[in-house]
XYZ file of N, CA, C and O in Angstrom:
872
model
N -135.224 -51.000 117.209
C -134.957 -51.604 119.186
C -135.157 -53.836 118.897
O -136.072 -53.621 117.956
N -135.063 -53.514 120.274
C -135.077 -54.728 120.606
C -135.823 -54.921 121.712
O -135.040 -54.565 122.859
N -136.395 -55.666 122.162
C -137.798 -56.081 122.961
C -136.539 -56.989 123.919
O -136.744 -58.230 122.906
N -136.127 -56.973 124.879
C -135.984 -58.508 125.893
C -137.302 -58.668 126.732
O -138.112 -57.855 127.533
N -137.828 -59.971 126.682
C -138.606 -60.273 127.194
C -139.222 -61.955 128.114
O -138.073 -61.690 127.852
N -140.036 -62.059 129.050
C -139.991 -63.754 128.677
C -141.232 -63.775 128.880
O -141.962 -62.894 129.096
N -141.810 -64.596 130.008
C -143.266 -65.384 129.880
C -144.020 -65.006 131.230
O -145.413 -64.981 130.989
N -143.529 -64.554 132.030
C -143.963 -63.723 133.746
C -144.613 -62.374 133.005
O -144.574 -61.476 131.970
N -145.617 -61.493 133.669
C -146.397 -61.110 133.472
C -146.287 -59.365 133.090
O -146.711 -59.208 132.089
N -145.307 -58.642 133.331
C -144.669 -57.552 133.119
C -144.019 -57.308 131.314
O -144.201 -57.171 130.865
N -143.158 -58.291 131.574
C -142.804 -58.794 130.267
C -143.518 -58.983 129.273
O -143.434 -58.492 128.205
N -144.869 -59.580 129.947
C -145.551 -59.796 128.793
C -146.096 -58.907 128.535
O -146.677 -59.186 127.329
N -146.555 -57.836 129.663
C -147.989 -56.530 129.224
C -146.696 -55.887 128.271
O -147.571 -55.734 127.269
N -145.606 -56.197 127.788
C -144.679 -55.239 127.466
C -144.737 -55.471 125.983
O -145.002 -54.954 124.718
N -144.823 -57.292 125.913
C -144.564 -58.021 124.783
C -146.015 -57.799 123.729
O -146.525 -57.234 122.512
N -147.150 -57.860 124.573
C -148.586 -57.246 123.950
C -149.262 -56.197 124.026
O -149.727 -55.870 122.432
N -147.986 -54.942 124.456
C -148.650 -53.481 123.740
C -147.165 -53.833 122.462
O -147.908 -52.906 121.489
N -146.373 -54.351 122.523
C -145.619 -54.015 121.395
C -146.288 -54.851 120.036
O -145.908 -54.510 118.876
N -146.849 -55.954 120.476
C -147.567 -56.786 118.600
C -149.128 -56.024 119.127
O -149.294 -56.163 117.724
N -149.659 -55.683 119.877
C -150.945 -54.360 119.929
C -150.647 -53.215 118.953
O -151.374 -53.019 117.816
N -149.326 -52.509 119.307
C -148.864 -51.101 118.359
C -147.690 -51.724 117.468
O -147.974 -51.133 116.238
N -147.977 -53.065 116.341
C -146.986 -53.446 115.393
C -146.012 -52.818 116.175
O -145.427 -51.978 114.611
N -144.970 -52.670 116.716
C -143.825 -51.964 116.677
C -142.761 -52.553 116.164
O -143.093 -53.585 116.154
N -141.833 -52.144 114.910
C -141.260 -52.831 114.799
C -139.794 -52.843 115.492
O -139.232 -52.017 116.191
N -139.810 -53.949 115.948
C -139.309 -54.266 117.334
C -138.845 -55.621 117.016
O -139.891 -56.428 116.630
N -137.335 -56.612 117.567
C -136.686 -57.499 117.170
C -137.386 -58.333 119.195
O -136.638 -57.274 120.023
N -137.999 -59.395 119.002
C -137.787 -59.999 119.788
C -137.334 -60.875 120.247
O -136.425 -61.696 119.452
N -136.623 -60.549 121.798
C -135.477 -61.628 122.316
C -136.190 -62.005 123.935
O -135.735 -61.776 124.764
N -136.300 -63.633 123.667
C -136.295 -63.927 125.170
C -135.121 -63.593 125.869
O -134.167 -64.257 126.012
N -135.373 -63.933 127.622
C -134.620 -63.505 128.349
C -134.454 -64.505 129.790
O -135.616 -64.021 129.557
N -133.411 -64.052 129.447
C -132.828 -65.020 131.414
C -132.652 -64.447 131.821
O -131.112 -64.894 132.952
N -131.926 -63.451 132.672
C -131.229 -62.595 133.234
C -130.747 -63.109 133.706
O -130.171 -62.960 134.861
N -131.684 -64.484 135.661
C -131.193 -64.400 136.474
C -130.349 -65.499 135.974
O -130.215 -66.944 137.450
N -130.071 -66.026 135.162
C -130.007 -68.097 134.957
C -128.877 -67.757 135.309
O -127.549 -67.093 135.131
N -128.294 -68.878 135.445
C -126.388 -68.836 135.420
C -125.946 -68.013 134.716
O -126.098 -68.855 133.558
N -124.863 -67.242 134.443
C -123.373 -67.130 133.928
C -124.408 -66.029 133.184
O -123.499 -65.333 131.655
N -125.578 -65.180 133.236
C -126.537 -64.468 132.249
C -126.686 -62.688 132.974
O -126.450 -61.770 132.466
N -126.362 -63.155 134.182
C -126.415 -61.521 134.718
C -125.750 -60.195 134.459
O -125.632 -59.149 134.132
N -124.404 -60.907 134.266
C -123.463 -59.156 133.432
C -123.418 -59.301 131.929
O -123.335 -57.487 132.143
N -124.083 -60.124 131.175
C -125.233 -59.490 130.017
C -126.012 -58.710 129.732
O -126.163 -57.262 129.338
N -126.778 -59.004 130.961
C -128.185 -57.695 130.695
C -128.042 -56.249 132.010
O -128.580 -55.596 132.092
N -127.124 -56.753 132.855
C -126.847 -55.956 133.752
C -126.934 -54.460 133.178
O -126.944 -53.491 134.206
N -125.145 -54.209 132.486
C -125.596 -53.296 131.338
C -126.871 -52.301 131.408
O -127.036 -50.810 131.524
N -127.708 -52.721 130.749
C -129.116 -52.903 130.095
C -130.007 -52.875 131.704
O -130.556 -51.150 130.894
N -130.183 -53.428 132.807
C -130.980 -52.268 133.812
C -130.018 -53.401 134.862
O -130.323 -54.608 134.891
N -129.701 -52.522 135.467
C -129.119 -52.982 137.059
C -130.089 -54.285 138.310
O -129.341 -54.453 138.838
N -131.441 -53.507 137.815
C -132.398 -54.581 139.517
C -132.416 -55.440 138.098
O -132.648 -56.169 138.459
N -132.074 -56.132 136.840
C -131.604 -57.670 136.401
C -133.129 -58.241 135.689
O -133.478 -59.105 135.424
N -133.964 -57.159 136.353
C -135.610 -57.101 136.231
C -135.963 -57.324 134.209
O -134.624 -56.628 133.677
N -137.066 -57.797 133.692
C -138.060 -57.381 132.497
C -138.793 -57.162 132.273
O -139.517 -57.091 133.967
N -139.561 -55.852 131.417
C -138.496 -55.963 129.775
C -137.589 -55.285 130.094
O -137.374 -54.030 130.439
N -136.671 -55.551 129.336
C -136.029 -54.336 128.328
C -136.133 -53.993 126.738
O -135.890 -54.938 125.814
N -136.533 -52.591 127.028
C -135.565 -51.764 125.300
C -134.790 -51.474 125.161
O -134.084 -50.868 125.723
N -133.928 -51.572 123.890
C -132.368 -51.732 123.419
C -132.589 -50.433 122.266
O -133.442 -51.443 121.370
N -132.972 -49.497 122.012
C -132.559 -48.944 120.579
C -130.850 -48.388 120.897
O -130.547 -49.368 120.854
N -131.087 -47.732 119.387
C -130.458 -47.274 118.430
C -128.789 -47.072 119.870
O -129.244 -46.460 121.353
N -127.787 -47.139 119.213
C -126.846 -46.949 120.255
C -126.581 -48.054 121.079
O -126.152 -46.889 122.700
N -127.324 -48.773 121.616
C -126.942 -49.377 123.089
C -127.945 -49.280 124.410
O -128.147 -49.552 125.050
N -128.861 -47.525 123.612
C -129.426 -46.303 124.902
C -130.765 -47.526 125.249
O -131.189 -48.377 124.728
N -130.799 -48.133 126.425
C -131.698 -48.625 127.222
C -132.768 -48.002 128.215
O -132.455 -46.972 128.326
N -134.614 -48.704 127.203
C -135.090 -48.263 128.876
C -135.553 -49.635 129.499
O -135.905 -50.950 128.907
N -136.039 -49.355 130.786
C -136.565 -50.368 131.566
C -137.872 -50.096 132.116
O -138.307 -48.797 132.334
N -138.704 -50.701 132.518
C -139.961 -51.031 133.020
C -140.978 -51.139 131.619
O -140.858 -50.580 130.671
N -141.643 -51.387 132.346
C -142.846 -51.473 130.754
C -143.901 -50.388 131.136
O -144.151 -50.612 129.687
N -144.425 -49.021 131.919
C -144.461 -48.649 131.367
C -143.657 -47.608 130.296
O -144.734 -46.645 129.973
N -143.177 -47.261 130.979
C -141.934 -46.869 130.161
C -142.106 -46.838 128.858
O -141.883 -45.988 127.748
N -141.614 -47.387 128.352
C -141.727 -48.788 127.421
C -142.998 -48.688 126.645
O -143.154 -48.973 125.497
N -143.664 -49.027 127.061
C -145.723 -49.043 126.332
C -145.233 -47.550 125.695
O -146.104 -46.485 124.641
N -145.364 -46.399 126.195
C -145.280 -45.238 126.534
C -143.889 -44.810 124.637
O -144.800 -43.860 124.123
N -143.012 -45.193 124.954
C -141.690 -44.785 124.432
C -142.890 -45.621 122.743
O -142.813 -44.980 121.837
N -143.339 -47.052 122.978
C -143.867 -47.459 122.033
C -145.122 -46.440 121.548
O -144.794 -46.423 119.764
N -145.757 -46.488 122.384
C -146.767 -45.957 121.501
C -146.458 -44.709 120.965
O -147.128 -44.045 119.938
N -145.488 -43.359 121.530
C -145.270 -42.843 120.651
C -144.516 -42.269 119.081
O -145.387 -42.223 118.715
N -143.609 -43.724 119.216
C -143.447 -44.608 117.930
C -144.324 -44.504 116.927
O -144.410 -44.111 115.710
N -145.699 -44.927 117.555
C -146.842 -45.626 116.711
C -147.617 -44.247 116.430
O -148.129 -44.737 115.490
N -147.240 -42.822 116.538
C -148.416 -41.649 116.330
C -149.474 -42.253 117.590
O -150.309 -42.423 116.543
N -149.450 -43.979 117.641
C -150.372 -43.818 118.718
C -151.717 -42.901 119.935
O -150.463 -43.106 120.889
N -152.538 -43.222 120.194
C -153.210 -42.922 121.118
C -153.070 -43.811 122.282
O -154.450 -43.877 123.128
N -152.905 -45.185 121.721
C -153.264 -46.533 122.616
C -152.339 -45.208 124.353
O -153.457 -46.118 125.001
N -151.630 -44.515 124.244
C -151.212 -44.325 125.726
C -151.760 -42.795 125.150
O -151.185 -41.601 124.088
N -152.455 -42.387 125.829
C -153.095 -41.195 125.841
C -152.671 -40.208 126.654
O -151.484 -40.081 127.257
N -152.655 -39.120 125.268
C -151.840 -37.713 125.489
C -153.056 -36.388 125.694
O -154.406 -36.942 125.774
N -152.627 -35.157 126.643
C -154.009 -34.052 125.856
C -154.922 -34.485 126.787
O -154.163 -34.972 127.987
N -155.875 -33.926 127.259
C -156.499 -34.240 128.019
C -157.580 -35.762 128.457
O -157.391 -35.454 129.749
N -157.081 -36.289 128.060
C -156.538 -38.021 129.228
C -155.868 -38.174 129.277
O -156.270 -38.924 129.927
N -154.542 -37.888 129.048
C -154.121 -38.899 128.960
C -154.190 -37.959 131.577
O -153.618 -39.565 131.779
N -154.523 -37.171 132.200
C -154.094 -37.706 133.795
C -155.089 -38.113 133.539
O -154.646 -38.883 134.637
N -155.993 -38.254 133.238
C -156.893 -40.080 133.656
C -156.748 -41.465 133.486
O -156.666 -42.059 134.373
N -155.485 -41.340 132.382
C -154.800 -42.045 132.506
C -154.454 -42.911 133.222
O -154.023 -43.394 133.926
N -153.645 -42.107 133.612
C -152.070 -42.073 134.891
C -152.978 -42.524 136.110
O -152.462 -42.782 137.058
N -154.190 -41.638 136.387
C -154.533 -41.942 137.524
C -154.814 -43.753 137.703
O -154.583 -43.829 138.619
N -155.782 -43.897 136.666
C -155.778 -45.142 136.233
C -153.998 -46.353 136.732
O -154.923 -47.462 137.069
N -153.497 -46.090 135.791
C -152.077 -46.648 136.204
C -151.378 -46.273 137.584
O -151.436 -47.418 138.211
N -152.059 -45.057 138.079
C -151.367 -44.961 139.291
C -152.743 -46.375 140.520
O -151.053 -46.868 141.460
N -153.659 -45.785 140.323
C -154.043 -46.526 141.171
C -154.137 -47.941 141.286
O -154.125 -48.577 142.308
N -154.246 -48.312 139.941
C -153.940 -50.364 139.319
C -152.878 -50.739 140.153
O -152.886 -51.885 140.806
N -151.777 -50.004 140.066
C -150.840 -50.686 140.242
C -150.388 -50.580 141.829
O -150.521 -51.604 142.704
N -151.513 -49.618 142.742
C -151.693 -49.532 144.080
C -152.459 -50.465 144.773
O -153.162 -50.769 146.420
N -153.571 -50.229 144.004
C -154.784 -51.356 144.080
C -154.823 -52.471 143.813
O -154.783 -53.480 144.226
N -155.920 -52.123 142.439
C -156.566 -53.502 141.761
C -154.400 -54.911 141.784
O -155.119 -56.091 142.243
N -154.232 -54.635 140.500
C -152.697 -54.994 140.614
C -151.958 -55.842 141.205
O -151.398 -56.516 141.320
N -152.277 -54.167 142.501
C -150.835 -55.151 143.535
C -151.828 -56.054 144.302
O -150.923 -57.411 144.410
N -153.130 -56.233 144.604
C -153.945 -57.760 145.266
C -153.683 -58.457 144.099
O -153.800 -59.938 144.761
N -153.836 -58.171 142.909
C -153.679 -59.518 142.188
C -152.427 -60.399 142.065
O -152.264 -61.787 142.496
N -151.121 -59.337 142.069
C -150.339 -59.989 142.332
C -149.965 -60.647 143.743
O -148.943 -61.250 143.942
N -150.362 -60.522 144.537
C -150.252 -60.748 145.963
C -150.048 -61.720 146.121
O -150.166 -63.499 146.478
N -151.818 -62.494 145.106
C -152.513 -63.377 145.674
C -151.405 -64.257 144.312
O -151.241 -65.934 144.563
N -151.920 -64.059 143.447
C -150.487 -65.107 142.202
C -148.909 -65.411 142.857
O -148.398 -66.518 142.359
N -148.264 -64.011 143.499
C -147.137 -64.878 143.727
C -147.571 -66.005 144.924
O -146.134 -66.849 144.537
N -148.426 -66.479 145.791
C -148.540 -67.148 146.626
C -148.851 -68.120 145.824
O -147.791 -69.339 146.324
N -149.657 -67.923 145.477
C -150.461 -69.467 144.431
C -149.338 -69.962 142.853
O -149.743 -71.330 142.747
N -149.055 -68.581 142.330
C -148.575 -68.913 141.298
C -147.010 -69.098 140.934
O -146.177 -69.767 141.094
N -146.602 -67.930 141.459
C -144.486 -67.578 141.304
C -144.361 -68.830 142.100
O -142.961 -68.661 141.925
N -144.375 -68.997 143.450
C -143.885 -69.759 144.221
C -144.057 -70.847 144.175
O -142.804 -71.576 144.340
N -145.126 -71.533 143.546
C -145.345 -72.464 142.841
C -144.965 -72.648 141.713
O -143.358 -74.228 142.048
N -144.517 -72.498 141.129
C -143.384 -72.094 139.652
C -141.861 -72.488 139.900
O -141.467 -73.363 139.656
N -141.215 -71.851 140.688
C -139.800 -72.018 140.926
C -139.800 -72.287 142.383
O -138.330 -72.410 142.311
N -140.760 -73.114 142.385
C -140.329 -73.669 144.011
C -139.220 -73.012 145.442
O -138.812 -73.375 146.034
N -140.448 -71.708 145.620
C -139.237 -70.724 146.398
C -140.216 -71.253 148.003
O -140.659 -69.716 148.615
N -141.283 -72.295 148.224
C -141.834 -71.619 149.187
C -142.958 -72.611 149.481
O -143.829 -72.431 147.808
N -143.255 -72.736 150.426
C -145.037 -72.685 150.342
C -145.719 -71.703 150.095
O -145.332 -70.982 150.777
N -147.264 -72.322 149.559
C -148.255 -71.216 149.618
C -148.466 -70.248 151.288
O -148.438 -71.226 152.471
N -148.685 -69.849 151.706
C -148.059 -68.267 152.885
C -149.951 -68.202 152.498
O -150.042 -66.834 152.308
N -151.074 -68.782 153.638
C -152.298 -68.346 153.089
C -152.757 -67.446 154.406
O -153.500 -66.493 153.007
N -152.103 -66.726 155.327
C -152.554 -65.366 155.750
C -152.068 -63.829 154.212
O -153.181 -63.314 154.165
N -151.089 -64.794 153.356
C -150.700 -63.230 151.870
C -151.711 -63.688 151.168
O -152.430 -62.124 151.038
N -152.758 -64.976 151.324
C -153.145 -64.915 150.301
C -155.466 -64.571 150.269
O -155.029 -63.976 150.333
N -155.073 -64.531 151.916
C -156.387 -63.748 152.776
C -156.757 -62.594 152.552
O -157.496 -62.008 152.071
N -154.735 -61.924 152.542
C -154.724 -60.944 152.363
C -155.246 -60.176 151.667
O -155.664 -58.811 150.874
N -154.011 -60.607 150.207
C -154.568 -60.298 148.761
C -156.465 -60.518 148.406
O -156.449 -59.344 147.935
N -156.773 -61.305 148.940
C -157.969 -61.717 148.639
C -158.890 -60.812 148.978
O -160.055 -59.781 148.901
N -158.317 -59.899 149.945
C -159.431 -59.453 150.606
C -159.172 -57.486 150.199
O -160.124 -57.082 149.584
N -157.678 -57.161 149.599
C -158.011 -56.008 149.048
C -158.366 -56.573 148.089
O -158.581 -55.045 147.484
N -158.274 -57.930 146.817
C -159.191 -57.944 145.470
C -159.926 -56.775 145.571
O -161.015 -56.439 144.451
N -161.250 -57.911 146.578
C -162.755 -56.820 146.955
C -162.054 -56.414 146.719
O -163.804 -55.005 145.843
N -161.726 -55.902 147.471
C -161.638 -53.488 147.647
C -161.683 -52.867 146.057
O -162.723 -52.222 146.097
N -160.556 -54.082 145.949
C -160.630 -52.847 144.519
C -160.923 -53.490 143.408
O -161.393 -52.205 143.188
N -161.596 -54.539 143.544
C -162.741 -55.102 142.021
C -163.977 -54.625 142.401
O -164.914 -54.547 141.993
N -165.008 -53.969 143.796
C -165.571 -53.394 143.813
C -165.622 -51.782 143.124
O -166.686 -51.702 142.279
N -164.861 -51.042 143.488
C -164.308 -49.944 142.917
C -164.429 -49.977 141.040
O -165.542 -49.699 140.705
N -163.784 -50.492 140.388
C -163.750 -51.254 139.530
C -165.206 -51.745 138.790
O -164.979 -50.851 137.466
N -165.417 -52.341 139.281
C -167.169 -52.825 139.180
C -168.237 -51.950 138.902
O -168.924 -51.366 137.535
N -167.867 -50.409 139.504
C -168.753 -49.814 138.971
C -168.501 -48.886 138.757
O -169.169 -48.606 137.430
N -167.051 -48.460 137.977
C -166.515 -47.671 137.491
C -167.143 -48.260 135.686
O -166.986 -47.893 135.514
N -166.508 -49.601 135.942
C -166.734 -50.801 134.751
C -168.853 -50.745 133.984
O -168.820 -50.854 132.634
N -168.771 -50.280 135.324
C -170.289 -50.560 134.808
C -170.893 -49.540 133.934
O -171.885 -50.130 133.138
N -170.384 -48.237 134.250
C -170.495 -47.092 133.288
C -169.759 -46.792 131.793
O -169.767 -45.836 131.413
N -169.176 -47.616 131.264
C -168.175 -47.410 130.381
C -167.083 -49.556 130.017
O -167.239 -50.545 130.652
N -167.036 -49.101 128.887
C -166.604 -50.575 128.636
C -164.920 -49.823 128.405
O -164.435 -51.393 129.101
N -164.491 -48.959 128.427
C -163.072 -48.791 128.598
C -162.159 -47.815 129.922
O -163.230 -46.981 130.002
N -161.863 -48.267 130.434
C -161.348 -47.184 131.477
C -161.283 -45.499 130.778
O -161.528 -44.703 131.458
N -160.891 -45.645 129.822
C -160.211 -44.047 129.381
C -161.061 -43.319 128.286
O -160.515 -44.260 126.582
N -161.607 -43.117 128.110
C -162.281 -42.775 126.483
C -163.609 -44.163 126.351
O -163.746 -44.795 126.764
N -163.828 -43.915 124.730
C -163.667 -44.794 124.306
C -162.938 -45.782 123.307
O -164.008 -46.580 122.499
N -161.937 -46.361 123.943
C -161.273 -47.105 122.853
C -160.632 -47.947 124.144
O -160.557 -47.779 125.116
N -159.994 -48.982 123.859
C -158.766 -49.899 124.129
C -157.321 -48.947 124.007
O -156.839 -47.828 124.067
N -156.996 -48.248 125.554
C -155.839 -48.233 125.597
C -154.429 -48.397 126.789
O -155.812 -49.741 127.793
N -153.766 -47.996 126.856
C -152.364 -48.444 127.845
C -153.198 -48.861 130.091
O -152.368 -50.147 130.225
N -154.114 -47.958 130.096
C -154.841 -48.358 130.929
C -155.318 -49.534 131.273
O -155.103 -50.193 132.179
N -156.110 -50.122 130.208
C -156.894 -51.117 130.016
C -155.834 -52.170 130.212
O -155.641 -53.603 130.694
N -154.680 -52.013 129.397
C -153.539 -53.673 129.550
C -153.311 -53.310 130.829
O -152.994 -54.475 131.328
N -152.306 -51.766 131.352
C -151.690 -52.478 132.333
C -152.289 -52.570 134.181
O -152.023 -53.671 135.280
N -154.240 -52.567 133.578
C -154.616 -52.519 135.329
C -155.021 -54.401 135.458
O -154.761 -54.989 135.747
N -154.590 -55.531 133.617
C -155.012 -56.588 133.791
C -153.875 -57.491 133.576
O -154.163 -58.970 133.414
N -152.897 -56.079 134.133
C -151.500 -57.343 133.991
C -151.021 -58.900 134.216
O -150.739 -59.739 133.767
N -152.355 -59.728 135.571
C -151.935 -60.544 136.094
C -153.384 -61.008 135.517
O -153.399 -62.174 136.503
N -154.009 -60.611 135.526
C -155.332 -61.758 134.974
C -155.145 -62.913 134.396
O -155.509 -63.966 134.103
N -154.638 -62.721 133.024
C -153.955 -63.670 132.147
C -153.429 -65.276 132.644
O -153.035 -66.632 132.608
N -153.124 -64.865 133.877
C -152.516 -65.594 134.998
C -153.455 -66.693 136.194
O -152.794 -67.208 137.211
N -155.126 -66.144 136.138
C -155.839 -65.853 136.863
C -155.611 -67.618 137.568
O -156.587 -68.515 138.131
N -155.860 -68.412 136.673
C -155.789 -69.574 136.525
C -154.522 -70.147 137.686
O -155.359 -71.495 138.019
N -153.447 -69.653 138.153
C -152.599 -70.103 138.925
C -153.238 -69.077 139.940
O -153.512 -69.701 141.290
N -153.741 -68.479 139.858
C -154.318 -67.598 141.496
C -155.772 -67.606 141.951
O -155.215 -67.213 143.062
N -156.512 -67.851 140.964
C -157.853 -67.986 140.759
C -158.845 -67.213 141.620
O -159.142 -67.124 143.141
N -158.213 -65.564 141.175
C -159.322 -64.757 141.648
C -160.278 -64.858 141.193
O -161.035 -64.917 140.320
N -161.656 -64.374 142.271
C -163.161 -64.495 141.707
C -163.083 -63.359 141.599
O -164.516 -62.481 141.422
N -162.496 -63.292 139.957
C -163.196 -62.325 139.044
C -164.652 -62.029 138.494
O -165.395 -61.174 137.987
N -165.463 -64.049 138.278
C -166.785 -63.918 137.766
C -167.609 -63.183 138.687
O -168.707 -62.787 139.083
N -167.464 -62.900 140.601
C -168.543 -62.090 141.222
C -168.199 -61.126 141.078
O -169.141 -59.985 141.253
N -167.916 -60.135 140.135
C -167.579 -58.807 139.304
C -167.766 -58.903 137.993
O -166.501 -58.886 137.101
N -169.453 -58.729 137.818
C -169.782 -59.333 136.554
C -169.023 -57.894 134.878
O -168.766 -58.431 134.015
N -169.328 -56.583 135.290
C -168.533 -55.614 134.770
C -167.522 -55.592 134.343
O -166.840 -55.480 133.508
N -166.525 -56.232 135.058
C -165.140 -56.280 135.480
C -164.634 -57.721 134.322
O -163.933 -57.798 133.459
N -165.392 -58.685 134.515
C -165.632 -59.865 133.722
C -165.668 -59.462 132.571
O -165.170 -59.411 131.102
N -166.726 -58.553 131.401
C -167.290 -58.381 130.319
C -165.741 -57.446 130.195
O -165.432 -58.039 129.085
N -165.558 -56.505 131.058
C -164.085 -55.419 130.254
C -163.100 -57.160 130.107
O -162.554 -56.757 128.991
N -162.862 -57.827 131.143
C -161.712 -58.448 130.696
C -161.841 -59.736 129.047
O -161.044 -59.941 129.052
N -163.529 -59.859 129.677
C -163.391 -60.476 127.867
C -162.897 -59.709 127.109
O -162.717 -60.102 125.411
N -163.142 -58.293 126.629
C -163.140 -57.869 125.569
C -161.945 -57.543 125.294
O -161.628 -57.300 123.868
N -160.901 -57.453 126.355
C -159.486 -58.003 125.879
C -159.165 -59.031 125.696
O -157.879 -58.307 124.968
N -159.993 -59.684 126.306
C -159.266 -61.212 125.406
C -160.098 -61.184 123.954
O -159.135 -62.268 123.632
N -160.574 -61.127 123.419
C -161.368 -60.509 122.353
C -159.550 -59.487 121.244
O -160.076 -59.835 120.014
N -158.902 -59.343 121.913
C -158.081 -58.749 121.157
C -156.559 -59.002 121.210
O -156.053 -60.014 122.118
N -156.347 -59.937 119.854
C -154.749 -61.345 119.752
C -154.207 -60.419 120.189
O -153.695 -61.640 120.940
N -153.906 -59.268 120.244
C -152.103 -58.980 120.552
C -151.605 -59.089 122.077
O -151.248 -59.779 122.892
N -153.545 -59.257 122.534
C -153.776 -59.404 123.904
C -153.556 -61.319 124.541
O -152.822 -61.079 125.576
N -154.342 -61.768 123.560
C -155.206 -62.862 123.880
C -153.428 -64.291 123.607
O -153.324 -65.020 124.664
N -152.802 -63.297 123.164
C -151.707 -64.593 122.563
C -150.431 -63.553 121.416
O -150.015 -63.817 121.074
N -149.729 -62.732 122.856
C -148.758 -61.847 122.619
C -147.596 -62.356 122.045
O -146.597 -62.561 121.062
N -147.140 -64.271 122.279
C -145.784 -65.154 122.054
C -146.607 -65.535 121.214
O -145.310 -66.257 120.201
N -147.827 -65.383 120.044
C -147.754 -66.359 119.177
C -146.430 -65.956 117.983
O -146.302 -65.028 117.951
N -146.285 -67.314 117.896
C -144.555 -67.286 116.622
C -143.252 -66.363 117.621
O -142.107 -66.384 116.601
N -143.582 -66.423 118.085
C -141.923 -66.325 119.138
C -141.149 -67.541 119.476
O -142.240 -67.766 120.497
N -140.203 -67.017 119.796
C -139.620 -68.495 121.118
C -139.942 -67.969 121.961
O -139.016 -67.050 122.026
N -140.391 -68.747 122.991
C -141.181 -67.910 124.510
C -141.022 -69.359 124.918
O -142.428 -69.530 124.810
N -139.688 -69.902 125.896
C -140.359 -71.163 127.044
C -141.528 -71.456 126.940
O -141.569 -69.804 127.892
N -142.340 -72.054 127.806
C -143.767 -71.863 128.546
C -142.792 -71.874 130.239
O -141.503 -72.222 130.471
N -143.656 -70.798 130.799
C -143.309 -71.093 132.523
C -143.678 -72.376 133.325
O -144.064 -73.579 132.312
N -142.725 -72.743 133.928
C -142.699 -73.815 134.352
C -144.309 -74.274 135.092
O -144.724 -73.259 135.643
N -144.357 -75.489 134.784
C -145.746 -75.203 135.690
C -146.322 -75.882 136.625
O -145.737 -75.642 137.557
N -147.628 -75.061 137.229
C -147.418 -74.701 138.449
C -148.673 -76.245 139.158
O -149.216 -77.050 138.381
N -147.446 -76.813 140.426
C -147.439 -78.280 140.707
C -149.229 -78.020 141.534
O -149.686 -77.764 141.857
N -150.158 -79.359 140.956
C -151.474 -79.029 140.545
C -151.846 -79.695 142.381
O -152.600 -79.294 142.293
N -150.986 -80.503 142.900
C -150.694 -80.211 144.141
C -151.552 -79.270 144.849
O -152.037 -79.065 146.528
N -149.774 -78.054 144.642
C -150.078 -76.716 145.385
C -151.668 -75.627 144.372
O -151.950 -75.445 145.777
N -151.128 -75.974 143.433
C -152.459 -75.468 143.146
C -153.873 -75.518 143.686
O -154.584 -74.183 143.887
N -154.223 -76.580 144.203
C -155.363 -77.137 145.410
C -155.794 -76.881 147.072
O -156.539 -77.586 146.680
N -154.863 -75.585 147.032
C -154.245 -76.085 148.628
C -155.045 -74.217 148.616
O -155.056 -73.958 147.474
């Protein structure tokens, strides 16, 4: 199998999952939106987004959650929870996408993505909206993580990785993570996992464009 990736949040998530599971995949950096690249990747993912997992016979699977499920099954790992724990995990995947990760993404898009790629000034109204959503979601997560180390069961699962998708980019987003000590402790536990902290180690993966300092301070 081959995993096409970049350093952006969702592809980073897929690479971290593959490295954590020691998946038997070949990693290849890709840039489907670069000039002349679209037609190569469109048959693999009509959205042209990453990550993309290509299996034998050219069959492709896209979307990070689906890829994580497939790789976990192939590894016979409970990283993607099954059985009685699966509904709880799916609950956190669904809630995180709609609330915590969504809030992180809203702020990161303005302070990070737009500035990296020069696609417009920071919309401060959107930043404030995102920060408000973040505070609401983080308060709920704080209450839950005060009672446990991980979101599902007694060990790390894909629910933890997915919830934290945008936190490795907090140098740009500057979300007030320190205001939520249990969330902060949970994230530091994730950072202790090599595959999460540095998923690109040993891979050919050009760095993301830097966020201009003048914009970061806005």
